[in-house]
């Protein structure tokens, strides 16, 4: 009996990746899916270890995410944050009362010597998440953003939440990345994947801090299977968050073609939205195969259709490449 559900490994950031995974689990066996998740948004706040992208994906796959915010839990209360307000403005980063339990559990387990990989698996299991959730590294990597107006370097969350990503940036760096290493589990998930997918997350602060972790690109280039990405930029805009602005501010092209150029060293196929069909030729000139389809995940049904398109694009590419050049 052929293995109906291929091994799928998804390179993930936060909300866009979570939405894609939500659709993917409806068309593929969750036990055959691994998510390699960005940890450079992570921070310690109130002495608690907070991993926003891991939690966004965990809560989304557990169907517990708040659908309007796209992060944190639905039916959340904010009594702790209100009470904290009495002492000043440490409550700039909103941690819901139920969400706090996750950060307390993660912090306690890390202090007992567990790795972030172990803790992430324990929390995923407590939420009955079938997909294997893997932080890309157990090491601390922190996205640092330099704001153009003051020249000050701030943390990702100070930029994203503190300023509501309203300030222009002149540079981004990932503090600690040179000393970091891809985990054995994440490297294995890449090595054994029949298809690797780059989810539609922010190329600068969600996907780059995964691809740039030492060992990730090496694992990707050692594969023979296909690597398929979904453009997070549609019609020159990001569907959510600052990705298009960040690309512009860093002198990069904020378009489907710009994304193909960024990822041409790792991807074979780029799924682009119908509105970007005119970019197909330029994308193929980057050595990347364009695949034009509806990429707007406005409903679980459309997320599932997108996931099906990704799997067929990946299969199409890999069969074509194994058959060698067309006669
Ligand atoms: N995003 C906000 O815009 N405001 C917040 O107060 C906020 C709190 C928060 C708490 C836990 C968590 O897991 C995510 C949270 N986010 C918040 C989102 C967070 O900034 C993520 O890093 C972004 O979603 C980008 O991935």
mmCIF file of C-alpha atoms and ligand atoms in Angstrom:
data_model
loop_
_atom_site.group_PDB
_atom_site.id
_atom_site.type_symbol
_atom_site.label_atom_id
_atom_site.label_comp_id
_atom_site.label_asym_id
_atom_site.label_seq_id
_atom_site.Cartn_x
_atom_site.Cartn_y
_atom_site.Cartn_z
ATOM 1 C CA UNK A 1 0.000 0.000 0.000
ATOM 2 C CA UNK A 2 1.737 3.221 -1.094
ATOM 3 C CA UNK A 3 2.281 5.718 1.701
ATOM 4 C CA UNK A 4 -0.722 7.936 1.004
ATOM 5 C CA UNK A 5 0.417 10.748 3.237
ATOM 6 C CA UNK A 6 3.924 11.986 2.350
ATOM 7 C CA UNK A 7 6.231 13.274 5.087
ATOM 8 C CA UNK A 8 5.658 17.023 5.056
ATOM 9 C CA UNK A 9 7.930 19.474 6.891
ATOM 10 C CA UNK A 10 6.738 23.080 7.125
ATOM 11 C CA UNK A 11 9.073 26.018 7.884
ATOM 12 C CA UNK A 12 6.933 28.285 10.068
ATOM 13 C CA UNK A 13 6.607 31.711 11.584
ATOM 14 C CA UNK A 14 3.429 32.828 13.330
ATOM 15 C CA UNK A 15 -0.058 33.610 12.130
ATOM 16 C CA UNK A 16 0.309 32.916 8.370
ATOM 17 C CA UNK A 17 1.981 29.581 9.047
ATOM 18 C CA UNK A 18 -0.655 28.659 11.636
ATOM 19 C CA UNK A 19 -3.453 29.345 9.133
ATOM 20 C CA UNK A 20 -1.697 27.217 6.499
ATOM 21 C CA UNK A 21 -1.191 24.314 8.945
ATOM 22 C CA UNK A 22 -4.868 24.528 9.874
ATOM 23 C CA UNK A 23 -5.696 23.788 6.238
ATOM 24 C CA UNK A 24 -2.946 21.202 5.800
ATOM 25 C CA UNK A 25 -4.164 18.954 8.648
ATOM 26 C CA UNK A 26 -7.499 18.671 6.838
ATOM 27 C CA UNK A 27 -5.875 17.184 3.730
ATOM 28 C CA UNK A 28 -2.892 15.261 5.154
ATOM 29 C CA UNK A 29 -2.328 12.996 8.173
ATOM 30 C CA UNK A 30 -1.132 15.222 11.080
ATOM 31 C CA UNK A 31 1.215 12.391 12.139
ATOM 32 C CA UNK A 32 3.101 12.887 8.845
ATOM 33 C CA UNK A 33 3.498 16.664 9.346
ATOM 34 C CA UNK A 34 6.370 18.396 11.188
ATOM 35 C CA UNK A 35 6.426 22.148 11.788
ATOM 36 C CA UNK A 36 9.849 23.794 12.253
ATOM 37 C CA UNK A 37 9.074 27.011 14.084
ATOM 38 C CA UNK A 38 10.855 30.356 14.465
ATOM 39 C CA UNK A 39 12.050 31.190 17.992
ATOM 40 C CA UNK A 40 13.618 34.603 17.366
ATOM 41 C CA UNK A 41 10.420 36.413 18.490
ATOM 42 C CA UNK A 42 10.866 34.752 21.891
ATOM 43 C CA UNK A 43 11.560 36.789 25.008
ATOM 44 C CA UNK A 44 11.701 36.643 28.792
ATOM 45 C CA UNK A 45 9.120 38.974 30.358
ATOM 46 C CA UNK A 46 8.149 39.039 34.084
ATOM 47 C CA UNK A 47 10.705 36.196 34.390
ATOM 48 C CA UNK A 48 8.568 34.064 32.020
ATOM 49 C CA UNK A 49 9.903 32.402 28.841
ATOM 50 C CA UNK A 50 7.496 33.403 26.063
ATOM 51 C CA UNK A 51 7.515 31.752 22.596
ATOM 52 C CA UNK A 52 4.847 33.557 20.521
ATOM 53 C CA UNK A 53 5.227 31.670 17.212
ATOM 54 C CA UNK A 54 5.253 28.261 18.939
ATOM 55 C CA UNK A 55 2.181 29.200 20.989
ATOM 56 C CA UNK A 56 0.305 30.682 17.998
ATOM 57 C CA UNK A 57 0.784 27.414 16.087
ATOM 58 C CA UNK A 58 -0.019 25.224 19.127
ATOM 59 C CA UNK A 59 -3.207 27.111 19.953
ATOM 60 C CA UNK A 60 -4.312 27.261 16.293
ATOM 61 C CA UNK A 61 -3.874 23.512 15.766
ATOM 62 C CA UNK A 62 -5.655 22.923 19.095
ATOM 63 C CA UNK A 63 -8.511 25.070 17.738
ATOM 64 C CA UNK A 64 -8.128 27.265 20.838
ATOM 65 C CA UNK A 65 -6.688 30.377 19.156
ATOM 66 C CA UNK A 66 -8.535 33.680 19.357
ATOM 67 C CA UNK A 67 -9.710 34.056 15.736
ATOM 68 C CA UNK A 68 -9.770 37.857 15.743
ATOM 69 C CA UNK A 69 -6.354 38.479 17.246
ATOM 70 C CA UNK A 70 -4.669 35.517 15.603
ATOM 71 C CA UNK A 71 -2.657 35.035 18.808
ATOM 72 C CA UNK A 72 -3.487 34.086 22.401
ATOM 73 C CA UNK A 73 -6.504 32.079 23.487
ATOM 74 C CA UNK A 74 -10.194 32.585 22.731
ATOM 75 C CA UNK A 75 -12.515 33.506 25.637
ATOM 76 C CA UNK A 76 -9.467 34.972 27.359
ATOM 77 C CA UNK A 77 -9.565 37.211 30.456
ATOM 78 C CA UNK A 78 -6.963 39.837 31.353
ATOM 79 C CA UNK A 79 -7.259 40.161 35.155
ATOM 80 C CA UNK A 80 -3.528 39.625 35.768
ATOM 81 C CA UNK A 81 -2.611 42.308 33.220
ATOM 82 C CA UNK A 82 -5.132 44.708 34.752
ATOM 83 C CA UNK A 83 -3.710 44.051 38.220
ATOM 84 C CA UNK A 84 -0.141 44.481 36.912
ATOM 85 C CA UNK A 85 -1.160 47.908 35.604
ATOM 86 C CA UNK A 86 -1.302 49.129 39.186
ATOM 87 C CA UNK A 87 2.529 48.982 39.301
ATOM 88 C CA UNK A 88 3.335 50.775 36.062
ATOM 89 C CA UNK A 89 3.488 49.870 32.367
ATOM 90 C CA UNK A 90 4.952 46.367 32.410
ATOM 91 C CA UNK A 91 1.657 45.212 30.896
ATOM 92 C CA UNK A 92 2.462 46.576 27.402
ATOM 93 C CA UNK A 93 2.614 42.975 26.151
ATOM 94 C CA UNK A 94 -0.789 41.432 26.838
ATOM 95 C CA UNK A 95 -0.601 38.006 28.456
ATOM 96 C CA UNK A 96 -4.055 36.525 29.032
ATOM 97 C CA UNK A 97 -4.862 34.691 32.281
ATOM 98 C CA UNK A 98 -5.051 31.270 30.578
ATOM 99 C CA UNK A 99 -2.051 32.057 28.341
ATOM 100 C CA UNK A 100 0.020 32.738 31.461
ATOM 101 C CA UNK A 101 -0.297 29.063 32.404
ATOM 102 C CA UNK A 102 1.576 28.100 29.219
ATOM 103 C CA UNK A 103 4.415 30.537 29.972
ATOM 104 C CA UNK A 104 4.567 29.368 33.594
ATOM 105 C CA UNK A 105 4.758 25.722 32.495
ATOM 106 C CA UNK A 106 7.425 26.435 29.853
ATOM 107 C CA UNK A 107 9.504 28.486 32.308
ATOM 108 C CA UNK A 108 9.263 25.844 35.029
ATOM 109 C CA UNK A 109 10.243 22.989 32.677
ATOM 110 C CA UNK A 110 13.178 24.949 31.198
ATOM 111 C CA UNK A 111 14.379 25.708 34.747
ATOM 112 C CA UNK A 112 14.233 21.945 35.448
ATOM 113 C CA UNK A 113 16.692 21.456 32.572
ATOM 114 C CA UNK A 114 14.264 20.410 29.822
ATOM 115 C CA UNK A 115 15.088 21.657 26.314
ATOM 116 C CA UNK A 116 12.711 23.929 24.404
ATOM 117 C CA UNK A 117 12.179 20.959 22.046
ATOM 118 C CA UNK A 118 11.044 18.740 24.947
ATOM 119 C CA UNK A 119 8.833 21.440 26.475
ATOM 120 C CA UNK A 120 7.233 22.248 23.117
ATOM 121 C CA UNK A 121 6.388 18.563 22.599
ATOM 122 C CA UNK A 122 4.915 18.283 26.128
ATOM 123 C CA UNK A 123 2.734 21.367 25.645
ATOM 124 C CA UNK A 124 1.622 20.205 22.168
ATOM 125 C CA UNK A 125 0.690 16.825 23.639
ATOM 126 C CA UNK A 126 -1.285 18.477 26.462
ATOM 127 C CA UNK A 127 -3.314 20.250 23.742
ATOM 128 C CA UNK A 128 -3.711 17.006 21.694
ATOM 129 C CA UNK A 129 -1.856 18.541 18.745
ATOM 130 C CA UNK A 130 -1.010 15.678 16.345
ATOM 131 C CA UNK A 131 1.502 17.627 14.241
ATOM 132 C CA UNK A 132 5.117 17.404 15.473
ATOM 133 C CA UNK A 133 6.047 20.918 16.629
ATOM 134 C CA UNK A 134 9.787 21.589 16.595
ATOM 135 C CA UNK A 135 11.591 24.802 17.542
ATOM 136 C CA UNK A 136 14.310 25.292 14.919
ATOM 137 C CA UNK A 137 16.926 25.553 17.703
ATOM 138 C CA UNK A 138 17.108 25.112 21.486
ATOM 139 C CA UNK A 139 19.504 28.056 21.642
ATOM 140 C CA UNK A 140 18.488 31.650 22.344
ATOM 141 C CA UNK A 141 18.242 33.762 19.181
ATOM 142 C CA UNK A 142 16.714 37.262 19.402
ATOM 143 C CA UNK A 143 15.558 39.422 16.520
ATOM 144 C CA UNK A 144 16.847 42.971 16.991
ATOM 145 C CA UNK A 145 15.430 45.789 14.839
ATOM 146 C CA UNK A 146 16.998 49.232 14.319
ATOM 147 C CA UNK A 147 14.351 51.958 14.008
ATOM 148 C CA UNK A 148 15.219 54.537 11.381
ATOM 149 C CA UNK A 149 13.842 57.595 13.200
ATOM 150 C CA UNK A 150 16.016 57.293 16.348
ATOM 151 C CA UNK A 151 18.717 54.835 15.216
ATOM 152 C CA UNK A 152 17.868 52.864 18.381
ATOM 153 C CA UNK A 153 18.040 49.068 18.303
ATOM 154 C CA UNK A 154 14.966 47.473 19.923
ATOM 155 C CA UNK A 155 13.659 43.934 20.401
ATOM 156 C CA UNK A 156 11.248 42.426 17.902
ATOM 157 C CA UNK A 157 8.318 42.630 20.329
ATOM 158 C CA UNK A 158 9.121 46.254 21.231
ATOM 159 C CA UNK A 159 8.895 46.935 17.467
ATOM 160 C CA UNK A 160 5.938 44.671 16.662
ATOM 161 C CA UNK A 161 3.811 45.300 19.767
ATOM 162 C CA UNK A 162 5.415 48.320 21.433
ATOM 163 C CA UNK A 163 5.253 50.507 18.315
ATOM 164 C CA UNK A 164 2.605 48.319 16.585
ATOM 165 C CA UNK A 165 5.247 48.058 13.803
ATOM 166 C CA UNK A 166 4.493 51.708 12.987
ATOM 167 C CA UNK A 167 8.126 52.864 12.724
ATOM 168 C CA UNK A 168 10.398 52.446 9.678
ATOM 169 C CA UNK A 169 13.391 50.160 10.209
ATOM 170 C CA UNK A 170 16.890 50.377 8.751
ATOM 171 C CA UNK A 171 18.259 46.937 9.712
ATOM 172 C CA UNK A 172 17.370 43.603 11.288
ATOM 173 C CA UNK A 173 19.765 41.174 12.937
ATOM 174 C CA UNK A 174 19.398 37.889 14.822
ATOM 175 C CA UNK A 175 21.424 38.136 18.018
ATOM 176 C CA UNK A 176 23.042 34.812 18.985
ATOM 177 C CA UNK A 177 22.420 33.118 15.626
ATOM 178 C CA UNK A 178 26.107 32.457 14.927
ATOM 179 C CA UNK A 179 26.369 30.333 18.100
ATOM 180 C CA UNK A 180 23.004 28.622 17.536
ATOM 181 C CA UNK A 181 22.570 25.158 15.997
ATOM 182 C CA UNK A 182 19.607 23.507 14.328
ATOM 183 C CA UNK A 183 18.228 20.781 16.603
ATOM 184 C CA UNK A 184 18.799 17.128 15.635
ATOM 185 C CA UNK A 185 15.003 16.687 15.477
ATOM 186 C CA UNK A 186 14.521 19.634 13.098
ATOM 187 C CA UNK A 187 17.425 18.537 10.878
ATOM 188 C CA UNK A 188 15.937 15.022 10.750
ATOM 189 C CA UNK A 189 12.493 16.437 9.875
ATOM 190 C CA UNK A 190 14.095 18.213 6.909
ATOM 191 C CA UNK A 191 16.181 15.212 5.877
ATOM 192 C CA UNK A 192 13.229 12.773 5.895
ATOM 193 C CA UNK A 193 10.695 15.122 4.301
ATOM 194 C CA UNK A 194 9.172 14.099 0.964
ATOM 195 C CA UNK A 195 8.238 17.759 0.619
ATOM 196 C CA UNK A 196 9.414 20.853 2.513
ATOM 197 C CA UNK A 197 7.016 23.803 2.564
ATOM 198 C CA UNK A 198 7.904 27.390 3.429
ATOM 199 C CA UNK A 199 4.693 28.766 4.966
ATOM 200 C CA UNK A 200 3.400 32.262 4.100
ATOM 201 C CA UNK A 201 5.119 34.001 7.002
ATOM 202 C CA UNK A 202 7.137 37.216 7.119
ATOM 203 C CA UNK A 203 10.291 36.559 5.044
ATOM 204 C CA UNK A 204 12.443 38.962 7.106
ATOM 205 C CA UNK A 205 11.577 38.228 10.760
ATOM 206 C CA UNK A 206 9.904 34.793 10.610
ATOM 207 C CA UNK A 207 11.417 32.732 7.779
ATOM 208 C CA UNK A 208 14.948 34.199 7.627
ATOM 209 C CA UNK A 209 15.624 33.469 11.353
ATOM 210 C CA UNK A 210 14.773 29.834 10.612
ATOM 211 C CA UNK A 211 16.690 29.454 7.316
ATOM 212 C CA UNK A 212 19.718 31.302 8.749
ATOM 213 C CA UNK A 213 20.104 28.972 11.751
ATOM 214 C CA UNK A 214 23.400 27.099 11.133
ATOM 215 C CA UNK A 215 22.610 23.657 9.748
ATOM 216 C CA UNK A 216 19.215 24.457 8.198
ATOM 217 C CA UNK A 217 20.314 25.449 4.702
ATOM 218 C CA UNK A 218 22.801 22.563 4.676
ATOM 219 C CA UNK A 219 19.962 20.132 5.532
ATOM 220 C CA UNK A 220 17.723 21.645 2.851
ATOM 221 C CA UNK A 221 20.374 21.467 0.110
ATOM 222 C CA UNK A 222 21.157 17.819 0.977
ATOM 223 C CA UNK A 223 17.594 16.824 0.021
ATOM 224 C CA UNK A 224 16.460 15.547 -3.383
ATOM 225 C CA UNK A 225 12.727 16.138 -2.693
ATOM 226 C CA UNK A 226 10.958 19.348 -3.626
ATOM 227 C CA UNK A 227 10.756 22.551 -1.586
ATOM 228 C CA UNK A 228 7.610 24.594 -2.172
ATOM 229 C CA UNK A 229 6.870 28.076 -0.809
ATOM 230 C CA UNK A 230 3.757 30.219 -0.680
ATOM 231 C CA UNK A 231 4.301 33.910 -1.277
ATOM 232 C CA UNK A 232 3.366 35.960 1.817
ATOM 233 C CA UNK A 233 3.198 39.028 -0.427
ATOM 234 C CA UNK A 234 0.039 39.367 -2.552
ATOM 235 C CA UNK A 235 -0.389 42.319 -4.877
ATOM 236 C CA UNK A 236 2.634 43.991 -3.296
ATOM 237 C CA UNK A 237 1.119 43.800 0.181
ATOM 238 C CA UNK A 238 1.304 41.465 3.180
ATOM 239 C CA UNK A 239 -2.082 40.069 4.194
ATOM 240 C CA UNK A 240 -1.255 40.775 7.827
ATOM 241 C CA UNK A 241 1.669 42.469 9.552
ATOM 242 C CA UNK A 242 4.647 44.522 8.375
ATOM 243 C CA UNK A 243 6.294 42.187 5.815
ATOM 244 C CA UNK A 244 5.819 44.463 2.773
ATOM 245 C CA UNK A 245 6.958 47.571 4.665
ATOM 246 C CA UNK A 246 10.009 45.737 6.000
ATOM 247 C CA UNK A 247 10.997 44.553 2.529
ATOM 248 C CA UNK A 248 10.681 48.119 1.167
ATOM 249 C CA UNK A 249 12.590 49.608 4.106
ATOM 250 C CA UNK A 250 15.413 47.089 3.663
ATOM 251 C CA UNK A 251 15.693 47.905 -0.065
ATOM 252 C CA UNK A 252 14.165 44.608 -1.193
ATOM 253 C CA UNK A 253 11.344 44.160 -3.735
ATOM 254 C CA UNK A 254 7.985 43.781 -1.954
ATOM 255 C CA UNK A 255 6.383 41.502 -4.539
ATOM 256 C CA UNK A 256 5.981 37.838 -5.451
ATOM 257 C CA UNK A 257 9.094 38.205 -7.632
ATOM 258 C CA UNK A 258 10.995 39.748 -4.712
ATOM 259 C CA UNK A 259 10.074 36.737 -2.570
ATOM 260 C CA UNK A 260 11.236 34.339 -5.313
ATOM 261 C CA UNK A 261 14.574 36.192 -5.443
ATOM 262 C CA UNK A 262 14.934 35.957 -1.637
ATOM 263 C CA UNK A 263 14.289 32.200 -1.536
ATOM 264 C CA UNK A 264 15.647 31.096 -4.949
ATOM 265 C CA UNK A 265 18.564 29.274 -3.264
ATOM 266 C CA UNK A 266 16.213 26.942 -1.351
ATOM 267 C CA UNK A 267 12.881 26.643 -3.190
ATOM 268 C CA UNK A 268 11.821 24.860 -6.401
ATOM 269 C CA UNK A 269 8.247 26.170 -6.627
ATOM 270 C CA UNK A 270 6.572 29.383 -5.440
ATOM 271 C CA UNK A 271 2.795 29.515 -5.157
ATOM 272 C CA UNK A 272 1.620 33.023 -6.044
ATOM 273 C CA UNK A 273 -1.855 34.469 -5.926
ATOM 274 C CA UNK A 274 -4.013 34.922 -9.032
ATOM 275 C CA UNK A 275 -3.532 38.707 -8.759
ATOM 276 C CA UNK A 276 0.223 38.189 -9.251
ATOM 277 C CA UNK A 277 -0.013 36.005 -12.377
ATOM 278 C CA UNK A 278 1.938 38.667 -14.305
ATOM 279 C CA UNK A 279 4.987 37.857 -12.096
ATOM 280 C CA UNK A 280 5.163 34.253 -13.329
ATOM 281 C CA UNK A 281 7.746 34.899 -16.069
ATOM 282 C CA UNK A 282 10.072 36.941 -13.800
ATOM 283 C CA UNK A 283 9.808 34.220 -11.142
ATOM 284 C CA UNK A 284 10.733 31.471 -13.608
ATOM 285 C CA UNK A 285 13.730 33.622 -14.618
ATOM 286 C CA UNK A 286 14.899 33.286 -10.966
ATOM 287 C CA UNK A 287 15.008 29.515 -11.543
ATOM 288 C CA UNK A 288 11.846 29.060 -9.470
ATOM 289 C CA UNK A 289 8.712 27.457 -10.926
ATOM 290 C CA UNK A 290 5.657 29.709 -10.422
ATOM 291 C CA UNK A 291 2.318 28.117 -9.549
ATOM 292 C CA UNK A 292 -0.612 30.542 -9.821
ATOM 293 C CA UNK A 293 -3.592 29.877 -7.546
ATOM 294 C CA UNK A 294 -5.836 31.394 -4.868
ATOM 295 C CA UNK A 295 -3.510 31.878 -1.871
ATOM 296 C CA UNK A 296 -5.878 33.890 0.343
ATOM 297 C CA UNK A 297 -6.656 31.721 3.391
ATOM 298 C CA UNK A 298 -9.921 33.489 4.180
ATOM 299 C CA UNK A 299 -11.552 30.270 5.434
ATOM 300 C CA UNK A 300 -10.484 26.777 6.502
ATOM 301 C CA UNK A 301 -11.846 25.507 3.167
ATOM 302 C CA UNK A 302 -9.606 27.875 1.211
ATOM 303 C CA UNK A 303 -6.686 26.991 3.493
ATOM 304 C CA UNK A 304 -7.265 23.319 2.671
ATOM 305 C CA UNK A 305 -7.469 24.058 -1.059
ATOM 306 C CA UNK A 306 -4.162 25.936 -0.799
ATOM 307 C CA UNK A 307 -2.615 22.997 1.071
ATOM 308 C CA UNK A 308 -3.793 20.631 -1.707
ATOM 309 C CA UNK A 309 -2.230 22.962 -4.306
ATOM 310 C CA UNK A 310 1.064 22.930 -2.383
ATOM 311 C CA UNK A 311 1.144 19.113 -2.250
ATOM 312 C CA UNK A 312 0.306 18.738 -5.940
ATOM 313 C CA UNK A 313 2.831 21.444 -6.932
ATOM 314 C CA UNK A 314 5.458 19.613 -4.871
ATOM 315 C CA UNK A 315 4.569 16.239 -6.362
ATOM 316 C CA UNK A 316 4.497 17.679 -9.894
ATOM 317 C CA UNK A 317 7.954 19.176 -9.429
ATOM 318 C CA UNK A 318 9.503 16.072 -7.908
ATOM 319 C CA UNK A 319 8.138 13.703 -10.569
ATOM 320 C CA UNK A 320 9.307 16.080 -13.309
ATOM 321 C CA UNK A 321 12.776 16.340 -11.783
ATOM 322 C CA UNK A 322 13.120 12.550 -11.315
ATOM 323 C CA UNK A 323 12.092 12.021 -14.950
ATOM 324 C CA UNK A 324 14.909 14.360 -15.919
ATOM 325 C CA UNK A 325 14.574 17.086 -18.539
ATOM 326 C CA UNK A 326 11.483 16.803 -20.701
ATOM 327 C CA UNK A 327 12.478 15.296 -24.115
HETATM 328 N N1 LIG B 1 0.647 40.936 19.543
HETATM 329 C C1 LIG B 1 0.195 42.220 19.746
HETATM 330 O O1 LIG B 1 0.033 42.964 18.771
HETATM 331 N N2 LIG B 1 -0.061 42.694 21.003
HETATM 332 C C2 LIG B 1 0.111 41.947 22.131
HETATM 333 O O2 LIG B 1 -0.120 42.415 23.239
HETATM 334 C C3 LIG B 1 0.552 40.582 21.943
HETATM 335 C C4 LIG B 1 0.696 39.722 23.033
HETATM 336 C C5 LIG B 1 1.056 38.369 22.783
HETATM 337 C C6 LIG B 1 1.118 37.451 23.826
HETATM 338 C C7 LIG B 1 1.443 36.116 23.583
HETATM 339 C C8 LIG B 1 1.703 35.693 22.274
HETATM 340 O O3 LIG B 1 1.983 34.393 22.024
HETATM 341 C C9 LIG B 1 1.641 36.590 21.203
HETATM 342 C C10 LIG B 1 1.326 37.934 21.454
HETATM 343 N N3 LIG B 1 1.244 38.850 20.397
HETATM 344 C C11 LIG B 1 0.813 40.133 20.613
HETATM 345 C C12 LIG B 1 1.641 38.448 19.017
HETATM 346 C C13 LIG B 1 3.156 38.438 19.003
HETATM 347 O O4 LIG B 1 3.653 39.764 19.011
HETATM 348 C C14 LIG B 1 3.776 37.678 17.797
HETATM 349 O O5 LIG B 1 5.126 37.716 17.903
HETATM 350 C C15 LIG B 1 3.297 38.238 16.446
HETATM 351 O O6 LIG B 1 2.143 37.552 16.197
HETATM 352 C C16 LIG B 1 4.308 38.005 15.326
HETATM 353 O O7 LIG B 1 4.545 36.645 15.175
#
